[in-house]
């Protein structure tokens, strides 16, 4: 039977490899059906249902969390890179269809759907007072008032625990887990302490030799003990929104089975530990902070071929040579979003920065790109040759030495473009829409949002032809103190929202009415334009009076 199970797993993985290689993905029904049929022979669905049905019915969760908990519990006894997550995702979707799992709400803050277990599941939180009456338990969701000594003593008797989720009701809950708590929990696979007041973990966490999943998100934890390096099986480490967290342990490179490192680097984290390139199974690494020297530099990313989702690479000023950048290989096909961030401008060697960025070329499937504090004088060729055919969002922030904007008009999928604090740009011309004038068809065919904010030297904006920007819905022009005119406005036939502020030299709107579909116009701190747009007496009032919502210097103007 065991041999049979192994062969089935290998067969499934062969199908996954074939699907991924052929760009078919698992959306293909034929491939997904084969995978589903073979896994159900293992009675896997029943095991998954038994586990998540223990969850309290009032607890919301993300899809990724459920999938990662399933993997941590060992419900999938084969491993191949992203293949495990792909198959687990298929089972999640199947259970969603039959209401074993149901949608709860859409979380606007994180842009994710929240889920709950189906209504047939009972609330499984265990009250602190109930612990003494439990002889043995494998999956424990504990709701505690104070997490006192009696509770700790009772927890120690559960030496077969595989899941431990702790939740506190009060702010004055325990801040440190006692050393002896973990000494007899060798079978524990999941430890969830998120949203507690834990500030540190004991060295005895190394006794959790079976631990796969550790969640410390939303806690004030500062450091992790070096003994965590002995958790050889650890697959998921969550440290999101830990604002006090200062550094990863030096032993992080020993966690060779780590698949997901959810780390918010907005806090005090200043560098990464040496040897992150050893974590070749990593799929989630939201931030990588470059250091100097072997084991700390950008080449550590080269071996992380399974990275997916988003990553922000910061302190790029620590790349010392073009050769170092050439060896990075950022061409990772599963990444959706890439942020390239310099901490400060390198004014001494701008030509070197140009060449470095040229070699930081992402995969053509990338969907979102942000470049921040880049001090080069030109943008890379891979931005301007329609290479990024799937890109939907681009942000250029504080690229102060660039005089010209890159040619972006040929990007067929681009929907959002944000150009922020481009201090060196003096004019926007046809090179922004058409490379060498050879562009066939409309420029920016899918663009819906365009924001230009902080171009104090911008004087002219030309090069837009009739038919360009056919889908543009929102246009914001902010802090362009020398801009005299925006002549293409009547050509933006789909425009619905127009916001103009701090454009002191902007004198008037172009001839003719503004777009007929315009629903909202806001003008702020543009004294010359304001004078022209005053109700009845302004010379441009006839051009804007058809717009339903008009605000000038934050005062609503009615057309009636």
mmCIF file of N, CA and C in Angstrom, residues 241-349:
data_model
loop_
_atom_site.group_PDB
_atom_site.id
_atom_site.type_symbol
_atom_site.label_atom_id
_atom_site.label_comp_id
_atom_site.label_asym_id
_atom_site.label_seq_id
_atom_site.Cartn_x
_atom_site.Cartn_y
_atom_site.Cartn_z
ATOM 1 N N UNK A 241 3.540 42.149 10.528
ATOM 2 C CA UNK A 241 3.124 43.266 11.390
ATOM 3 C C UNK A 241 3.732 43.162 12.792
ATOM 4 N N UNK A 242 4.940 42.655 12.879
ATOM 5 C CA UNK A 242 5.685 42.633 14.145
ATOM 6 C C UNK A 242 6.585 43.871 14.163
ATOM 7 N N UNK A 243 6.040 44.992 14.593
ATOM 8 C CA UNK A 243 6.726 46.282 14.461
ATOM 9 C C UNK A 243 7.963 46.398 15.338
ATOM 10 N N UNK A 244 8.084 45.568 16.375
ATOM 11 C CA UNK A 244 9.254 45.623 17.255
ATOM 12 C C UNK A 244 10.361 44.659 16.830
ATOM 13 N N UNK A 245 10.101 43.865 15.835
ATOM 14 C CA UNK A 245 11.066 42.837 15.440
ATOM 15 C C UNK A 245 12.287 43.495 14.811
ATOM 16 N N UNK A 246 13.482 43.144 15.286
ATOM 17 C CA UNK A 246 14.684 43.849 14.859
ATOM 18 C C UNK A 246 15.590 43.059 13.924
ATOM 19 N N UNK A 247 15.620 41.735 14.041
ATOM 20 C CA UNK A 247 16.452 40.948 13.117
ATOM 21 C C UNK A 247 16.078 39.479 13.162
ATOM 22 N N UNK A 248 16.316 38.813 12.047
ATOM 23 C CA UNK A 248 16.160 37.366 11.991
ATOM 24 C C UNK A 248 17.361 36.712 12.673
ATOM 25 N N UNK A 249 17.198 35.530 13.245
ATOM 26 C CA UNK A 249 18.328 34.875 13.903
ATOM 27 C C UNK A 249 19.432 34.520 12.901
ATOM 28 N N UNK A 250 20.660 34.446 13.380
ATOM 29 C CA UNK A 250 21.793 34.136 12.515
ATOM 30 C C UNK A 250 21.666 32.744 11.895
ATOM 31 N N UNK A 251 20.927 31.883 12.566
ATOM 32 C CA UNK A 251 20.817 30.484 12.137
ATOM 33 C C UNK A 251 19.728 30.261 11.097
ATOM 34 N N UNK A 252 19.127 31.317 10.587
ATOM 35 C CA UNK A 252 17.995 31.165 9.675
ATOM 36 C C UNK A 252 18.335 30.278 8.479
ATOM 37 N N UNK A 253 19.558 30.341 8.001
ATOM 38 C CA UNK A 253 19.946 29.561 6.825
ATOM 39 C C UNK A 253 19.894 28.060 7.074
ATOM 40 N N UNK A 254 19.783 27.632 8.337
ATOM 41 C CA UNK A 254 19.686 26.206 8.651
ATOM 42 C C UNK A 254 18.264 25.661 8.467
ATOM 43 N N UNK A 255 17.298 26.553 8.314
ATOM 44 C CA UNK A 255 15.901 26.131 8.167
ATOM 45 C C UNK A 255 15.631 25.767 6.708
ATOM 46 N N UNK A 256 16.267 24.705 6.255
ATOM 47 C CA UNK A 256 16.320 24.388 4.827
ATOM 48 C C UNK A 256 14.981 23.913 4.263
ATOM 49 N N UNK A 257 14.028 23.592 5.116
ATOM 50 C CA UNK A 257 12.702 23.182 4.634
ATOM 51 C C UNK A 257 11.687 24.318 4.658
ATOM 52 N N UNK A 258 12.147 25.518 4.979
ATOM 53 C CA UNK A 258 11.236 26.665 5.063
ATOM 54 C C UNK A 258 10.668 26.973 3.677
ATOM 55 N N UNK A 259 9.342 27.042 3.611
ATOM 56 C CA UNK A 259 8.642 27.316 2.353
ATOM 57 C C UNK A 259 8.072 28.733 2.316
ATOM 58 N N UNK A 260 7.666 29.241 3.496
ATOM 59 C CA UNK A 260 7.030 30.559 3.542
ATOM 60 C C UNK A 260 7.575 31.349 4.722
ATOM 61 N N UNK A 261 8.214 32.477 4.446
ATOM 62 C CA UNK A 261 8.687 33.400 5.472
ATOM 63 C C UNK A 261 7.909 34.695 5.292
ATOM 64 N N UNK A 262 6.819 34.817 6.056
ATOM 65 C CA UNK A 262 5.970 36.008 5.985
ATOM 66 C C UNK A 262 6.528 37.043 6.947
ATOM 67 N N UNK A 263 7.214 38.017 6.391
ATOM 68 C CA UNK A 263 7.948 38.972 7.209
ATOM 69 C C UNK A 263 7.656 40.382 6.750
ATOM 70 N N UNK A 264 7.195 41.207 7.667
ATOM 71 C CA UNK A 264 6.976 42.617 7.388
ATOM 72 C C UNK A 264 8.257 43.370 7.724
ATOM 73 N N UNK A 265 8.918 43.912 6.701
ATOM 74 C CA UNK A 265 10.218 44.543 6.934
ATOM 75 C C UNK A 265 10.120 46.037 7.187
ATOM 76 N N UNK A 266 8.896 46.526 7.425
ATOM 77 C CA UNK A 266 8.725 47.953 7.660
ATOM 78 C C UNK A 266 9.273 48.354 9.025
ATOM 79 N N UNK A 267 9.411 47.405 9.929
ATOM 80 C CA UNK A 267 9.873 47.687 11.290
ATOM 81 C C UNK A 267 11.333 48.071 11.346
ATOM 82 N N UNK A 268 12.034 47.539 12.323
ATOM 83 C CA UNK A 268 13.417 47.953 12.548
ATOM 84 C C UNK A 268 14.444 47.026 11.897
ATOM 85 N N UNK A 269 13.990 46.094 11.101
ATOM 86 C CA UNK A 269 14.895 45.142 10.455
ATOM 87 C C UNK A 269 15.805 45.884 9.483
ATOM 88 N N UNK A 270 17.108 45.694 9.619
ATOM 89 C CA UNK A 270 18.047 46.429 8.795
ATOM 90 C C UNK A 270 18.856 45.549 7.844
ATOM 91 N N UNK A 271 18.887 44.244 8.062
ATOM 92 C CA UNK A 271 19.659 43.371 7.192
ATOM 93 C C UNK A 271 19.132 41.952 7.305
ATOM 94 N N UNK A 272 19.589 41.105 6.393
ATOM 95 C CA UNK A 272 19.212 39.697 6.400
ATOM 96 C C UNK A 272 20.377 38.879 6.959
ATOM 97 N N UNK A 273 20.104 37.711 7.531
ATOM 98 C CA UNK A 273 21.185 36.848 8.004
ATOM 99 C C UNK A 273 21.965 36.268 6.829
ATOM 100 N N UNK A 274 23.164 35.823 7.087
ATOM 101 C CA UNK A 274 24.016 35.265 6.040
ATOM 102 C C UNK A 274 23.431 33.948 5.525
ATOM 103 N N UNK A 275 23.598 33.720 4.217
ATOM 104 C CA UNK A 275 23.264 32.429 3.637
ATOM 105 C C UNK A 275 21.800 32.183 3.352
ATOM 106 N N UNK A 276 21.023 33.221 3.104
ATOM 107 C CA UNK A 276 19.603 33.023 2.804
ATOM 108 C C UNK A 276 19.408 32.201 1.530
ATOM 109 N N UNK A 277 20.425 32.166 0.687
ATOM 110 C CA UNK A 277 20.343 31.380 -0.533
ATOM 111 C C UNK A 277 20.247 29.886 -0.286
ATOM 112 N N UNK A 278 20.537 29.442 0.946
ATOM 113 C CA UNK A 278 20.404 28.020 1.278
ATOM 114 C C UNK A 278 18.946 27.575 1.350
ATOM 115 N N UNK A 279 18.028 28.515 1.504
ATOM 116 C CA UNK A 279 16.609 28.185 1.677
ATOM 117 C C UNK A 279 15.955 28.015 0.311
ATOM 118 N N UNK A 280 16.375 26.991 -0.401
ATOM 119 C CA UNK A 280 15.982 26.816 -1.798
ATOM 120 C C UNK A 280 14.513 26.439 -1.980
ATOM 121 N N UNK A 281 13.810 26.083 -0.897
ATOM 122 C CA UNK A 281 12.391 25.749 -1.007
ATOM 123 C C UNK A 281 11.490 26.953 -0.755
ATOM 124 N N UNK A 282 12.079 28.102 -0.477
ATOM 125 C CA UNK A 282 11.273 29.293 -0.175
ATOM 126 C C UNK A 282 10.380 29.673 -1.344
ATOM 127 N N UNK A 283 9.116 29.885 -1.033
ATOM 128 C CA UNK A 283 8.167 30.405 -2.006
ATOM 129 C C UNK A 283 7.721 31.818 -1.647
ATOM 130 N N UNK A 284 7.619 32.089 -0.336
ATOM 131 C CA UNK A 284 7.195 33.404 0.129
ATOM 132 C C UNK A 284 8.350 34.085 0.854
ATOM 133 N N UNK A 285 8.797 35.196 0.306
ATOM 134 C CA UNK A 285 9.806 36.036 0.935
ATOM 135 C C UNK A 285 9.478 37.462 0.511
ATOM 136 N N UNK A 286 8.697 38.148 1.321
ATOM 137 C CA UNK A 286 8.150 39.439 0.907
ATOM 138 C C UNK A 286 9.178 40.551 0.893
ATOM 139 N N UNK A 287 10.289 40.345 1.604
ATOM 140 C CA UNK A 287 11.308 41.376 1.619
ATOM 141 C C UNK A 287 12.695 40.791 1.727
ATOM 142 N N UNK A 288 13.642 41.377 0.995
ATOM 143 C CA UNK A 288 15.045 40.980 1.090
ATOM 144 C C UNK A 288 15.878 42.245 1.176
ATOM 145 N N UNK A 289 16.633 42.378 2.260
ATOM 146 C CA UNK A 289 17.441 43.571 2.495
ATOM 147 C C UNK A 289 18.900 43.227 2.219
ATOM 148 N N UNK A 290 19.493 43.912 1.266
ATOM 149 C CA UNK A 290 20.851 43.595 0.861
ATOM 150 C C UNK A 290 21.865 44.104 1.874
ATOM 151 N N UNK A 291 22.918 43.309 2.064
ATOM 152 C CA UNK A 291 24.073 43.734 2.839
ATOM 153 C C UNK A 291 25.298 43.713 1.950
ATOM 154 N N UNK A 292 26.454 43.866 2.550
ATOM 155 C CA UNK A 292 27.705 43.831 1.799
ATOM 156 C C UNK A 292 28.499 42.593 2.203
ATOM 157 N N UNK A 293 29.148 41.999 1.216
ATOM 158 C CA UNK A 293 29.976 40.846 1.508
ATOM 159 C C UNK A 293 29.302 39.549 1.113
ATOM 160 N N UNK A 294 30.100 38.501 0.966
ATOM 161 C CA UNK A 294 29.604 37.202 0.550
ATOM 162 C C UNK A 294 28.613 36.638 1.560
ATOM 163 N N UNK A 295 27.506 36.132 1.056
ATOM 164 C CA UNK A 295 26.469 35.573 1.918
ATOM 165 C C UNK A 295 25.402 36.569 2.297
ATOM 166 N N UNK A 296 25.652 37.853 2.044
ATOM 167 C CA UNK A 296 24.681 38.893 2.366
ATOM 168 C C UNK A 296 24.176 39.618 1.118
ATOM 169 N N UNK A 297 24.824 39.400 -0.017
ATOM 170 C CA UNK A 297 24.547 40.218 -1.189
ATOM 171 C C UNK A 297 23.379 39.669 -1.999
ATOM 172 N N UNK A 298 23.103 40.346 -3.102
ATOM 173 C CA UNK A 298 21.922 40.056 -3.909
ATOM 174 C C UNK A 298 22.002 38.692 -4.584
ATOM 175 N N UNK A 299 23.201 38.126 -4.695
ATOM 176 C CA UNK A 299 23.345 36.821 -5.337
ATOM 177 C C UNK A 299 22.710 35.701 -4.527
ATOM 178 N N UNK A 300 22.367 35.967 -3.262
ATOM 179 C CA UNK A 300 21.677 34.964 -2.449
ATOM 180 C C UNK A 300 20.298 34.639 -3.028
ATOM 181 N N UNK A 301 19.762 35.543 -3.838
ATOM 182 C CA UNK A 301 18.449 35.311 -4.441
ATOM 183 C C UNK A 301 18.496 34.353 -5.625
ATOM 184 N N UNK A 302 19.686 34.076 -6.116
ATOM 185 C CA UNK A 302 19.817 33.302 -7.347
ATOM 186 C C UNK A 302 19.218 31.905 -7.232
ATOM 187 N N UNK A 303 19.426 31.243 -6.078
ATOM 188 C CA UNK A 303 18.978 29.865 -5.914
ATOM 189 C C UNK A 303 17.499 29.760 -5.492
ATOM 190 N N UNK A 304 16.874 30.894 -5.213
ATOM 191 C CA UNK A 304 15.482 30.862 -4.743
ATOM 192 C C UNK A 304 14.547 30.888 -5.945
ATOM 193 N N UNK A 305 14.512 29.799 -6.670
ATOM 194 C CA UNK A 305 13.798 29.748 -7.952
ATOM 195 C C UNK A 305 12.292 29.593 -7.802
ATOM 196 N N UNK A 306 11.822 29.205 -6.605
ATOM 197 C CA UNK A 306 10.393 28.983 -6.403
ATOM 198 C C UNK A 306 9.664 30.196 -5.823
ATOM 199 N N UNK A 307 10.351 31.325 -5.683
ATOM 200 C CA UNK A 307 9.712 32.507 -5.120
ATOM 201 C C UNK A 307 8.471 32.886 -5.918
ATOM 202 N N UNK A 308 7.397 33.193 -5.209
ATOM 203 C CA UNK A 308 6.158 33.585 -5.869
ATOM 204 C C UNK A 308 5.511 34.730 -5.094
ATOM 205 N N UNK A 309 4.454 35.296 -5.665
ATOM 206 C CA UNK A 309 3.793 36.417 -5.001
ATOM 207 C C UNK A 309 4.576 37.694 -5.203
ATOM 208 N N UNK A 310 4.924 38.361 -4.104
ATOM 209 C CA UNK A 310 5.617 39.645 -4.189
ATOM 210 C C UNK A 310 6.914 39.620 -3.394
ATOM 211 N N UNK A 311 7.859 40.457 -3.808
ATOM 212 C CA UNK A 311 9.092 40.635 -3.053
ATOM 213 C C UNK A 311 9.572 42.077 -3.221
ATOM 214 N N UNK A 312 10.059 42.629 -2.123
ATOM 215 C CA UNK A 312 10.685 43.960 -2.163
ATOM 216 C C UNK A 312 12.169 43.781 -1.858
ATOM 217 N N UNK A 313 13.006 44.160 -2.804
ATOM 218 C CA UNK A 313 14.457 44.088 -2.626
ATOM 219 C C UNK A 313 14.935 45.496 -2.321
ATOM 220 N N UNK A 314 15.423 45.696 -1.121
ATOM 221 C CA UNK A 314 15.812 47.041 -0.696
ATOM 222 C C UNK A 314 17.310 47.126 -0.406
ATOM 223 N N UNK A 315 17.778 48.379 -0.279
ATOM 224 C CA UNK A 315 19.187 48.722 -0.094
ATOM 225 C C UNK A 315 20.020 48.259 -1.290
ATOM 226 N N UNK A 316 19.480 48.500 -2.468
ATOM 227 C CA UNK A 316 20.170 48.109 -3.688
ATOM 228 C C UNK A 316 21.473 48.872 -3.898
ATOM 229 N N UNK A 317 21.693 49.928 -3.145
ATOM 230 C CA UNK A 317 22.961 50.640 -3.235
ATOM 231 C C UNK A 317 24.135 49.783 -2.787
ATOM 232 N N UNK A 318 23.839 48.653 -2.117
ATOM 233 C CA UNK A 318 24.909 47.758 -1.670
ATOM 234 C C UNK A 318 25.400 46.821 -2.769
ATOM 235 N N UNK A 319 24.778 46.860 -3.944
ATOM 236 C CA UNK A 319 25.333 46.112 -5.087
ATOM 237 C C UNK A 319 26.565 46.880 -5.565
ATOM 238 N N UNK A 320 27.719 46.232 -5.502
ATOM 239 C CA UNK A 320 28.978 46.941 -5.729
ATOM 240 C C UNK A 320 29.478 46.883 -7.166
ATOM 241 N N UNK A 321 28.904 45.991 -7.987
ATOM 242 C CA UNK A 321 29.421 45.854 -9.346
ATOM 243 C C UNK A 321 28.339 45.338 -10.280
ATOM 244 N N UNK A 322 28.562 45.552 -11.575
ATOM 245 C CA UNK A 322 27.651 45.037 -12.586
ATOM 246 C C UNK A 322 27.681 43.518 -12.594
ATOM 247 N N UNK A 323 28.852 42.939 -12.361
ATOM 248 C CA UNK A 323 28.988 41.478 -12.327
ATOM 249 C C UNK A 323 28.105 40.866 -11.252
ATOM 250 N N UNK A 324 28.030 41.516 -10.115
ATOM 251 C CA UNK A 324 27.184 41.021 -9.032
ATOM 252 C C UNK A 324 25.714 41.027 -9.446
ATOM 253 N N UNK A 325 25.287 42.105 -10.110
ATOM 254 C CA UNK A 325 23.893 42.195 -10.568
ATOM 255 C C UNK A 325 23.598 41.175 -11.653
ATOM 256 N N UNK A 326 24.584 40.908 -12.512
ATOM 257 C CA UNK A 326 24.394 39.965 -13.613
ATOM 258 C C UNK A 326 24.107 38.556 -13.108
ATOM 259 N N UNK A 327 24.600 38.216 -11.918
ATOM 260 C CA UNK A 327 24.446 36.867 -11.376
ATOM 261 C C UNK A 327 23.157 36.662 -10.582
ATOM 262 N N UNK A 328 22.325 37.692 -10.465
ATOM 263 C CA UNK A 328 21.139 37.602 -9.608
ATOM 264 C C UNK A 328 20.101 36.650 -10.176
ATOM 265 N N UNK A 329 19.803 36.769 -11.460
ATOM 266 C CA UNK A 329 18.760 35.980 -12.122
ATOM 267 C C UNK A 329 17.394 36.222 -11.466
ATOM 268 N N UNK A 330 16.885 37.447 -11.637
ATOM 269 C CA UNK A 330 15.563 37.797 -11.107
ATOM 270 C C UNK A 330 14.429 37.311 -12.005
ATOM 271 N N UNK A 331 14.797 36.584 -13.040
ATOM 272 C CA UNK A 331 13.808 36.101 -14.003
ATOM 273 C C UNK A 331 13.034 34.919 -13.418
ATOM 274 N N UNK A 332 12.270 35.193 -12.351
ATOM 275 C CA UNK A 332 11.538 34.149 -11.622
ATOM 276 C C UNK A 332 10.072 34.192 -12.045
ATOM 277 N N UNK A 333 9.633 33.119 -12.689
ATOM 278 C CA UNK A 333 8.356 33.147 -13.396
ATOM 279 C C UNK A 333 7.136 33.154 -12.499
ATOM 280 N N UNK A 334 7.301 32.871 -11.190
ATOM 281 C CA UNK A 334 6.133 32.838 -10.306
ATOM 282 C C UNK A 334 5.929 34.145 -9.544
ATOM 283 N N UNK A 335 6.836 35.114 -9.701
ATOM 284 C CA UNK A 335 6.683 36.407 -9.032
ATOM 285 C C UNK A 335 5.636 37.246 -9.757
ATOM 286 N N UNK A 336 4.712 37.816 -8.987
ATOM 287 C CA UNK A 336 3.700 38.714 -9.537
ATOM 288 C C UNK A 336 4.083 40.183 -9.359
ATOM 289 N N UNK A 337 4.755 40.479 -8.242
ATOM 290 C CA UNK A 337 5.061 41.872 -7.919
ATOM 291 C C UNK A 337 6.521 41.994 -7.486
ATOM 292 N N UNK A 338 7.205 43.005 -8.021
ATOM 293 C CA UNK A 338 8.612 43.246 -7.699
ATOM 294 C C UNK A 338 8.795 44.713 -7.344
ATOM 295 N N UNK A 339 9.412 44.963 -6.184
ATOM 296 C CA UNK A 339 9.783 46.317 -5.778
ATOM 297 C C UNK A 339 11.299 46.392 -5.694
ATOM 298 N N UNK A 340 11.874 47.327 -6.422
ATOM 299 C CA UNK A 340 13.318 47.569 -6.402
ATOM 300 C C UNK A 340 13.535 48.904 -5.711
ATOM 301 N N UNK A 341 14.246 48.858 -4.572
ATOM 302 C CA UNK A 341 14.289 50.024 -3.692
ATOM 303 C C UNK A 341 15.724 50.345 -3.287
ATOM 304 N N UNK A 342 16.134 51.576 -3.575
ATOM 305 C CA UNK A 342 17.396 52.106 -3.067
ATOM 306 C C UNK A 342 17.095 52.952 -1.834
ATOM 307 N N UNK A 343 17.922 52.857 -0.805
ATOM 308 C CA UNK A 343 17.701 53.659 0.404
ATOM 309 C C UNK A 343 18.065 55.120 0.175
ATOM 310 N N UNK A 344 19.080 55.358 -0.625
ATOM 311 C CA UNK A 344 19.479 56.734 -0.926
ATOM 312 C C UNK A 344 20.079 56.756 -2.323
ATOM 313 N N UNK A 345 20.226 57.961 -2.866
ATOM 314 C CA UNK A 345 20.719 58.118 -4.226
ATOM 315 C C UNK A 345 22.230 57.985 -4.273
ATOM 316 N N UNK A 346 22.726 57.331 -5.339
ATOM 317 C CA UNK A 346 24.158 57.182 -5.556
ATOM 318 C C UNK A 346 24.597 58.195 -6.608
ATOM 319 N N UNK A 347 24.857 59.392 -6.177
ATOM 320 C CA UNK A 347 25.181 60.451 -7.117
ATOM 321 C C UNK A 347 26.591 60.321 -7.694
ATOM 322 N N UNK A 348 27.457 59.549 -7.031
ATOM 323 C CA UNK A 348 28.846 59.456 -7.470
ATOM 324 C C UNK A 348 28.998 58.629 -8.746
ATOM 325 N N UNK A 349 28.224 57.559 -8.881
ATOM 326 C CA UNK A 349 28.372 56.663 -10.031
ATOM 327 C C UNK A 349 27.012 56.347 -10.672
#
